[in-house]
Amino acid sequence: MGLSVNECEAKFQGSKVDTQSLVGHRGKVHTVAWNRDGTKLASGSVDKMGRVWDPTVASKYTQGSVPNVVLQGHTGPVDQLCWDPSGNYQLATASCDKTVRIWDIRQHSSPMVVTINTIGENINVTWCPDGNYIAVGNKDDIITVIDARKFKATRIQKFNHEVNEFTWDNSGKYLFMTTELGTIEVFTHELKRLKSIHAHPSNIYCIEFDKSNSYFAVGSADAIVSLFTLPEMICVRTFTKLEYPIRTISLSYDSSMVASTSEESLIDISHIETGKGIHQVATTGPNNAVAWHPREHILAFASDDDRHQKGREDEGVVKVLRCAN
């Protein structure tokens, strides 16, 4: 069982709630992700770079001076990245430069392992839980499945409709895809469609599974986050606190809370079991990325830059909010 509503609300009260800024990127941050045990936080930006931070030592440094590993080599924006779920040191970055790059952060001076050329400008990437496959999607709605052991494509498929975020379920058997049709589609590793359900009346943009693989959530252009059971794929709850299309979502490690963002300058945090609103985190602009820590109530996020407005200093900043114990 997750935390109660009162226990969740207490996480955001008192002086022990702390937010830290990780400064380094020179452009808007599009993506953030924790590694398996939460010891590293990675971010990707329009500045064509990825960065890997160590939040366990970040609190010992003043704002703006936190050391990090720089992932340099892309010639286009890094739109999304993901860690190898079977370990803690390798990650993949997807870029508009038509490549996917694999990195090993144990090699500090030269972390890049391999560059995999693809046939389009990449915007989505996900790594299978068993560590054996990576799926990448581009702006032309082409999905490529890559063998992460041989660094070669095993399947390339063009879709006739807009494909948005996709991810494997936690068993690693099925690839779940969201689309402009308002559907959630389920595929094998070979991209054979097994199932499709019509979940929303408009575009679905994002998807995430809970750690127990009991359910998953999706966010849609209709400003609604929906929670579905597994394996039935039945919608059991909706979250309607936001007013604009949902950009990104994340479920807490204990399945207590869902964080969601839209075009609004805030992050909504709601109680999964009851649907009740827990807290709203005010931000300096719409948020591109949000990610709960895999073991603690720590939330990483990144907002849009807005250099034209006086006093706005969040361009390229990753923020880490630590809830009260």
mmCIF file of C-alpha atoms in Angstrom, residues 22-287:
data_model
loop_
_atom_site.group_PDB
_atom_site.id
_atom_site.type_symbol
_atom_site.label_atom_id
_atom_site.label_comp_id
_atom_site.label_asym_id
_atom_site.label_seq_id
_atom_site.Cartn_x
_atom_site.Cartn_y
_atom_site.Cartn_z
ATOM 1 C CA LEU A 22 21.616 22.065 -11.038
ATOM 2 C CA VAL A 23 23.127 24.594 -13.438
ATOM 3 C CA GLY A 24 25.178 23.654 -16.472
ATOM 4 C CA HIS A 25 23.089 23.422 -19.632
ATOM 5 C CA ARG A 26 23.175 26.423 -21.981
ATOM 6 C CA GLY A 27 19.705 25.826 -23.388
ATOM 7 C CA LYS A 28 16.273 24.506 -22.536
ATOM 8 C CA VAL A 29 16.278 21.074 -20.878
ATOM 9 C CA HIS A 30 13.963 18.596 -22.623
ATOM 10 C CA THR A 31 14.447 15.434 -20.579
ATOM 11 C CA VAL A 32 15.484 14.151 -17.126
ATOM 12 C CA ALA A 33 15.823 10.562 -15.880
ATOM 13 C CA TRP A 34 17.174 8.718 -12.823
ATOM 14 C CA ASN A 35 19.271 5.578 -13.071
ATOM 15 C CA ARG A 36 18.041 2.350 -11.515
ATOM 16 C CA ASP A 37 19.134 2.979 -7.918
ATOM 17 C CA GLY A 38 18.725 6.753 -7.976
ATOM 18 C CA THR A 39 22.399 7.576 -7.507
ATOM 19 C CA LYS A 40 22.604 9.480 -10.810
ATOM 20 C CA LEU A 41 20.320 11.948 -12.580
ATOM 21 C CA ALA A 42 20.726 12.551 -16.317
ATOM 22 C CA SER A 43 19.455 15.495 -18.343
ATOM 23 C CA GLY A 44 19.363 16.340 -22.052
ATOM 24 C CA SER A 45 19.080 19.757 -23.664
ATOM 25 C CA VAL A 46 18.725 21.771 -26.851
ATOM 26 C CA ASP A 47 22.378 22.711 -26.252
ATOM 27 C CA LYS A 48 23.181 19.309 -27.870
ATOM 28 C CA MET A 49 24.555 17.878 -24.632
ATOM 29 C CA GLY A 50 23.607 15.431 -21.946
ATOM 30 C CA ARG A 51 24.754 15.796 -18.375
ATOM 31 C CA VAL A 52 24.867 13.317 -15.505
ATOM 32 C CA TRP A 53 24.577 14.650 -11.962
ATOM 33 C CA ASP A 54 25.181 13.042 -8.579
ATOM 34 C CA PRO A 55 22.423 14.349 -6.272
ATOM 35 C CA THR A 56 24.038 12.654 -3.253
ATOM 36 C CA VAL A 57 26.951 15.105 -3.412
ATOM 37 C CA ALA A 58 25.055 17.989 -5.021
ATOM 38 C CA SER A 59 23.750 19.200 -1.667
ATOM 39 C CA LYS A 60 27.347 19.828 -0.526
ATOM 40 C CA TYR A 61 27.914 22.408 -3.262
ATOM 41 C CA THR A 62 26.590 25.907 -3.742
ATOM 42 C CA GLN A 63 24.082 26.532 -6.512
ATOM 43 C CA GLY A 64 25.720 26.524 -9.922
ATOM 44 C CA SER A 65 28.890 24.675 -8.921
ATOM 45 C CA VAL A 66 27.690 21.066 -8.879
ATOM 46 C CA PRO A 67 30.103 18.748 -10.753
ATOM 47 C CA ASN A 68 28.692 16.604 -13.525
ATOM 48 C CA VAL A 69 29.693 14.297 -16.367
ATOM 49 C CA VAL A 70 29.206 15.924 -19.770
ATOM 50 C CA LEU A 71 27.894 13.778 -22.638
ATOM 51 C CA GLN A 72 29.190 15.648 -25.666
ATOM 52 C CA GLY A 73 29.061 14.632 -29.321
ATOM 53 C CA HIS A 74 25.537 15.146 -30.646
ATOM 54 C CA THR A 75 25.151 17.781 -33.355
ATOM 55 C CA GLY A 76 21.460 18.365 -32.620
ATOM 56 C CA PRO A 77 19.230 18.767 -29.546
ATOM 57 C CA VAL A 78 18.980 15.856 -27.121
ATOM 58 C CA ASP A 79 15.214 15.390 -26.964
ATOM 59 C CA GLN A 80 15.036 12.307 -24.770
ATOM 60 C CA LEU A 81 17.300 9.940 -22.870
ATOM 61 C CA CYS A 82 16.911 6.771 -20.837
ATOM 62 C CA TRP A 83 19.061 4.561 -18.608
ATOM 63 C CA ASP A 84 19.738 0.877 -19.068
ATOM 64 C CA PRO A 85 17.268 -0.556 -16.495
ATOM 65 C CA SER A 86 19.461 -3.626 -15.953
ATOM 66 C CA GLY A 87 22.364 -1.549 -14.575
ATOM 67 C CA ASN A 88 23.379 1.840 -13.257
ATOM 68 C CA TYR A 89 26.036 3.141 -15.630
ATOM 69 C CA GLN A 90 24.846 3.040 -19.228
ATOM 70 C CA LEU A 91 22.321 5.341 -20.864
ATOM 71 C CA ALA A 92 21.045 6.156 -24.328
ATOM 72 C CA THR A 93 20.395 9.603 -25.811
ATOM 73 C CA ALA A 94 18.141 10.322 -28.796
ATOM 74 C CA SER A 95 18.798 13.401 -30.898
ATOM 75 C CA CYS A 96 17.523 15.314 -33.898
ATOM 76 C CA ASP A 97 20.935 14.655 -35.472
ATOM 77 C CA LYS A 98 19.570 11.252 -36.585
ATOM 78 C CA THR A 99 21.609 9.245 -34.103
ATOM 79 C CA VAL A 100 21.202 7.325 -30.874
ATOM 80 C CA ARG A 101 24.286 7.325 -28.683
ATOM 81 C CA ILE A 102 25.145 4.876 -25.914
ATOM 82 C CA TRP A 103 27.238 6.146 -22.988
ATOM 83 C CA ASP A 104 29.014 4.540 -20.041
ATOM 84 C CA ILE A 105 29.543 7.089 -17.277
ATOM 85 C CA ARG A 106 32.275 5.003 -15.646
ATOM 86 C CA GLN A 107 34.509 6.283 -18.460
ATOM 87 C CA HIS A 108 34.578 9.901 -17.268
ATOM 88 C CA SER A 109 37.032 11.265 -19.821
ATOM 89 C CA SER A 110 35.362 9.587 -22.814
ATOM 90 C CA PRO A 111 31.939 8.196 -21.838
ATOM 91 C CA MET A 112 30.549 7.583 -25.331
ATOM 92 C CA VAL A 113 30.487 3.883 -26.240
ATOM 93 C CA VAL A 114 28.878 3.845 -29.686
ATOM 94 C CA THR A 115 26.904 5.964 -32.157
ATOM 95 C CA ILE A 116 23.974 4.283 -33.927
ATOM 96 C CA ASN A 117 22.795 6.010 -37.098
ATOM 97 C CA THR A 118 19.045 6.151 -37.692
ATOM 98 C CA ILE A 119 16.865 7.341 -40.565
ATOM 99 C CA GLY A 120 15.240 10.400 -39.004
ATOM 100 C CA GLU A 121 15.259 13.111 -36.346
ATOM 101 C CA ASN A 122 14.764 11.229 -33.087
ATOM 102 C CA ILE A 123 12.463 12.457 -30.337
ATOM 103 C CA ASN A 124 11.673 9.381 -28.195
ATOM 104 C CA VAL A 125 13.746 6.546 -26.755
ATOM 105 C CA THR A 126 13.131 3.756 -24.249
ATOM 106 C CA TRP A 127 15.264 0.840 -22.999
ATOM 107 C CA CYS A 128 13.720 -2.574 -22.357
ATOM 108 C CA PRO A 129 13.878 -3.699 -18.686
ATOM 109 C CA ASP A 130 16.005 -6.740 -19.559
ATOM 110 C CA GLY A 131 18.624 -4.426 -21.073
ATOM 111 C CA ASN A 132 18.599 -6.168 -24.452
ATOM 112 C CA TYR A 133 16.610 -3.774 -26.646
ATOM 113 C CA ILE A 134 16.220 -0.051 -27.236
ATOM 114 C CA ALA A 135 13.303 1.455 -29.135
ATOM 115 C CA VAL A 136 13.643 4.888 -30.742
ATOM 116 C CA GLY A 137 11.034 7.002 -32.518
ATOM 117 C CA ASN A 138 11.492 9.930 -34.892
ATOM 118 C CA LYS A 139 9.493 12.902 -36.162
ATOM 119 C CA ASP A 140 8.328 10.886 -39.188
ATOM 120 C CA ASP A 141 6.586 8.299 -36.963
ATOM 121 C CA ILE A 142 9.154 5.602 -37.667
ATOM 122 C CA ILE A 143 9.987 3.243 -34.782
ATOM 123 C CA THR A 144 13.316 1.431 -34.768
ATOM 124 C CA VAL A 145 14.062 -1.447 -32.388
ATOM 125 C CA ILE A 146 17.797 -1.777 -31.693
ATOM 126 C CA ASP A 147 19.613 -4.790 -30.269
ATOM 127 C CA ALA A 148 21.528 -3.168 -27.386
ATOM 128 C CA ARG A 149 24.071 -5.996 -27.355
ATOM 129 C CA LYS A 150 24.987 -5.784 -31.045
ATOM 130 C CA PHE A 151 24.087 -2.092 -31.567
ATOM 131 C CA LYS A 152 22.101 -2.981 -34.690
ATOM 132 C CA ALA A 153 18.507 -2.375 -35.723
ATOM 133 C CA THR A 154 16.331 -5.499 -35.648
ATOM 134 C CA ARG A 155 13.098 -3.899 -36.806
ATOM 135 C CA ILE A 156 12.099 -0.622 -38.495
ATOM 136 C CA GLN A 157 8.445 0.254 -38.968
ATOM 137 C CA LYS A 158 6.674 3.316 -40.393
ATOM 138 C CA PHE A 159 3.258 4.210 -38.938
ATOM 139 C CA ASN A 160 0.498 6.010 -40.809
ATOM 140 C CA HIS A 161 -0.483 8.102 -37.803
ATOM 141 C CA GLU A 162 1.391 10.238 -35.283
ATOM 142 C CA VAL A 163 3.243 8.178 -32.716
ATOM 143 C CA ASN A 164 4.031 9.851 -29.415
ATOM 144 C CA GLU A 165 5.770 8.514 -26.324
ATOM 145 C CA PHE A 166 6.158 4.771 -25.910
ATOM 146 C CA THR A 167 7.671 2.487 -23.296
ATOM 147 C CA TRP A 168 7.981 -1.161 -22.352
ATOM 148 C CA ASP A 169 5.951 -2.521 -19.487
ATOM 149 C CA ASN A 170 8.051 -3.588 -16.514
ATOM 150 C CA SER A 171 7.998 -7.246 -17.575
ATOM 151 C CA GLY A 172 9.842 -6.252 -20.748
ATOM 152 C CA LYS A 173 7.495 -8.316 -22.908
ATOM 153 C CA TYR A 174 5.366 -5.585 -24.439
ATOM 154 C CA LEU A 175 5.929 -2.156 -25.966
ATOM 155 C CA PHE A 176 3.085 0.284 -25.177
ATOM 156 C CA MET A 177 2.638 3.177 -27.602
ATOM 157 C CA THR A 178 0.545 6.369 -27.425
ATOM 158 C CA THR A 179 -0.852 8.002 -30.562
ATOM 159 C CA GLU A 180 -2.629 11.026 -32.024
ATOM 160 C CA LEU A 181 -5.758 8.875 -32.390
ATOM 161 C CA GLY A 182 -6.216 8.767 -28.622
ATOM 162 C CA THR A 183 -5.263 5.101 -28.609
ATOM 163 C CA ILE A 184 -2.884 3.011 -26.529
ATOM 164 C CA GLU A 185 -1.376 0.263 -28.649
ATOM 165 C CA VAL A 186 0.509 -2.808 -27.471
ATOM 166 C CA PHE A 187 3.292 -4.441 -29.522
ATOM 167 C CA THR A 188 5.804 -7.241 -29.347
ATOM 168 C CA HIS A 189 9.549 -6.696 -29.779
ATOM 169 C CA GLU A 190 9.012 -7.352 -33.479
ATOM 170 C CA LEU A 191 6.424 -4.523 -33.560
ATOM 171 C CA LYS A 192 3.529 -6.874 -34.110
ATOM 172 C CA ARG A 193 0.383 -5.175 -32.806
ATOM 173 C CA LEU A 194 -1.368 -7.241 -30.140
ATOM 174 C CA LYS A 195 -3.973 -4.853 -28.807
ATOM 175 C CA SER A 196 -5.336 -1.344 -29.197
ATOM 176 C CA ILE A 197 -7.767 0.553 -26.978
ATOM 177 C CA HIS A 198 -9.334 3.958 -27.525
ATOM 178 C CA ALA A 199 -8.489 5.748 -24.287
ATOM 179 C CA HIS A 200 -8.972 9.478 -24.970
ATOM 180 C CA PRO A 201 -10.863 11.579 -27.535
ATOM 181 C CA SER A 202 -7.650 13.361 -28.539
ATOM 182 C CA ASN A 203 -3.873 12.987 -28.786
ATOM 183 C CA ILE A 204 -2.149 11.006 -25.994
ATOM 184 C CA TYR A 205 1.354 12.342 -25.377
ATOM 185 C CA CYS A 206 2.966 10.414 -22.508
ATOM 186 C CA ILE A 207 2.884 7.120 -20.618
ATOM 187 C CA GLU A 208 4.484 5.575 -17.520
ATOM 188 C CA PHE A 209 4.150 2.302 -15.584
ATOM 189 C CA ASP A 210 4.156 1.890 -11.830
ATOM 190 C CA LYS A 211 6.931 -0.214 -10.327
ATOM 191 C CA SER A 212 4.676 -3.180 -9.525
ATOM 192 C CA ASN A 213 3.426 -3.374 -13.129
ATOM 193 C CA SER A 214 -0.135 -3.313 -11.758
ATOM 194 C CA TYR A 215 -1.173 -0.246 -13.729
ATOM 195 C CA PHE A 216 0.032 2.573 -15.954
ATOM 196 C CA ALA A 217 -0.895 6.206 -16.539
ATOM 197 C CA VAL A 218 -1.190 8.293 -19.700
ATOM 198 C CA GLY A 219 -1.485 12.044 -20.277
ATOM 199 C CA SER A 220 -3.554 13.536 -23.077
ATOM 200 C CA ALA A 221 -4.244 16.729 -25.026
ATOM 201 C CA ASP A 222 -7.616 16.890 -23.266
ATOM 202 C CA ALA A 223 -5.723 17.886 -20.062
ATOM 203 C CA ILE A 224 -6.580 14.577 -18.375
ATOM 204 C CA VAL A 225 -4.274 11.980 -16.822
ATOM 205 C CA SER A 226 -5.833 8.490 -16.831
ATOM 206 C CA LEU A 227 -4.892 5.449 -14.764
ATOM 207 C CA PHE A 228 -5.317 1.946 -16.269
ATOM 208 C CA THR A 229 -5.107 -1.484 -14.676
ATOM 209 C CA LEU A 230 -2.940 -4.321 -15.954
ATOM 210 C CA PRO A 231 -3.404 -6.684 -17.647
ATOM 211 C CA GLU A 232 -7.046 -5.686 -18.197
ATOM 212 C CA MET A 233 -6.243 -2.146 -19.473
ATOM 213 C CA ILE A 234 -9.342 -0.743 -17.786
ATOM 214 C CA CYS A 235 -9.429 2.924 -16.806
ATOM 215 C CA VAL A 236 -10.059 3.141 -13.057
ATOM 216 C CA ARG A 237 -9.261 6.791 -12.306
ATOM 217 C CA THR A 238 -8.737 10.177 -13.924
ATOM 218 C CA PHE A 239 -6.877 13.247 -12.703
ATOM 219 C CA THR A 240 -8.230 16.581 -13.904
ATOM 220 C CA LYS A 241 -6.345 19.269 -11.988
ATOM 221 C CA LEU A 242 -4.646 20.805 -15.039
ATOM 222 C CA GLU A 243 -6.257 22.900 -17.763
ATOM 223 C CA TYR A 244 -3.977 22.403 -20.773
ATOM 224 C CA PRO A 245 -2.531 19.411 -22.703
ATOM 225 C CA ILE A 246 -0.460 17.109 -20.526
ATOM 226 C CA ARG A 247 3.241 17.210 -21.424
ATOM 227 C CA THR A 248 4.754 14.634 -19.110
ATOM 228 C CA ILE A 249 3.919 12.432 -16.103
ATOM 229 C CA SER A 250 5.748 10.428 -13.457
ATOM 230 C CA LEU A 251 4.607 7.948 -10.784
ATOM 231 C CA SER A 252 6.310 7.845 -7.383
ATOM 232 C CA TYR A 253 8.259 4.714 -6.471
ATOM 233 C CA ASP A 254 5.683 3.624 -3.867
ATOM 234 C CA SER A 255 2.697 4.217 -6.161
ATOM 235 C CA SER A 256 1.381 6.945 -3.859
ATOM 236 C CA MET A 257 1.565 10.005 -6.101
ATOM 237 C CA VAL A 258 1.439 11.012 -9.749
ATOM 238 C CA ALA A 259 3.181 14.189 -10.920
ATOM 239 C CA SER A 260 1.942 15.772 -14.141
ATOM 240 C CA THR A 261 2.714 18.922 -16.111
ATOM 241 C CA SER A 262 1.134 20.927 -18.912
ATOM 242 C CA GLU A 263 1.471 24.362 -20.508
ATOM 243 C CA GLU A 264 0.882 25.838 -17.055
ATOM 244 C CA SER A 265 3.710 27.059 -14.821
ATOM 245 C CA LEU A 266 3.205 24.389 -12.205
ATOM 246 C CA ILE A 267 3.519 20.687 -11.458
ATOM 247 C CA ASP A 268 0.398 18.984 -10.136
ATOM 248 C CA ILE A 269 0.874 16.177 -7.625
ATOM 249 C CA SER A 270 -2.161 13.994 -6.918
ATOM 250 C CA HIS A 271 -2.889 10.954 -4.773
ATOM 251 C CA ILE A 272 -3.091 7.859 -6.968
ATOM 252 C CA GLU A 273 -5.486 5.798 -4.848
ATOM 253 C CA THR A 274 -8.100 8.537 -4.318
ATOM 254 C CA GLY A 275 -7.402 11.048 -7.086
ATOM 255 C CA LYS A 276 -7.244 13.886 -4.546
ATOM 256 C CA GLY A 277 -4.876 16.789 -5.196
ATOM 257 C CA ILE A 278 -1.872 16.734 -2.851
ATOM 258 C CA HIS A 279 0.245 19.722 -3.832
ATOM 259 C CA GLN A 280 1.127 22.026 -6.707
ATOM 260 C CA VAL A 281 4.737 23.055 -7.274
ATOM 261 C CA ALA A 282 4.998 26.556 -8.728
ATOM 262 C CA THR A 283 7.598 26.803 -11.516
ATOM 263 C CA THR A 284 8.963 29.611 -13.691
ATOM 264 C CA GLY A 285 7.310 28.273 -16.841
ATOM 265 C CA PRO A 286 5.757 25.206 -18.460
ATOM 266 C CA ASN A 287 7.673 22.038 -17.653
#
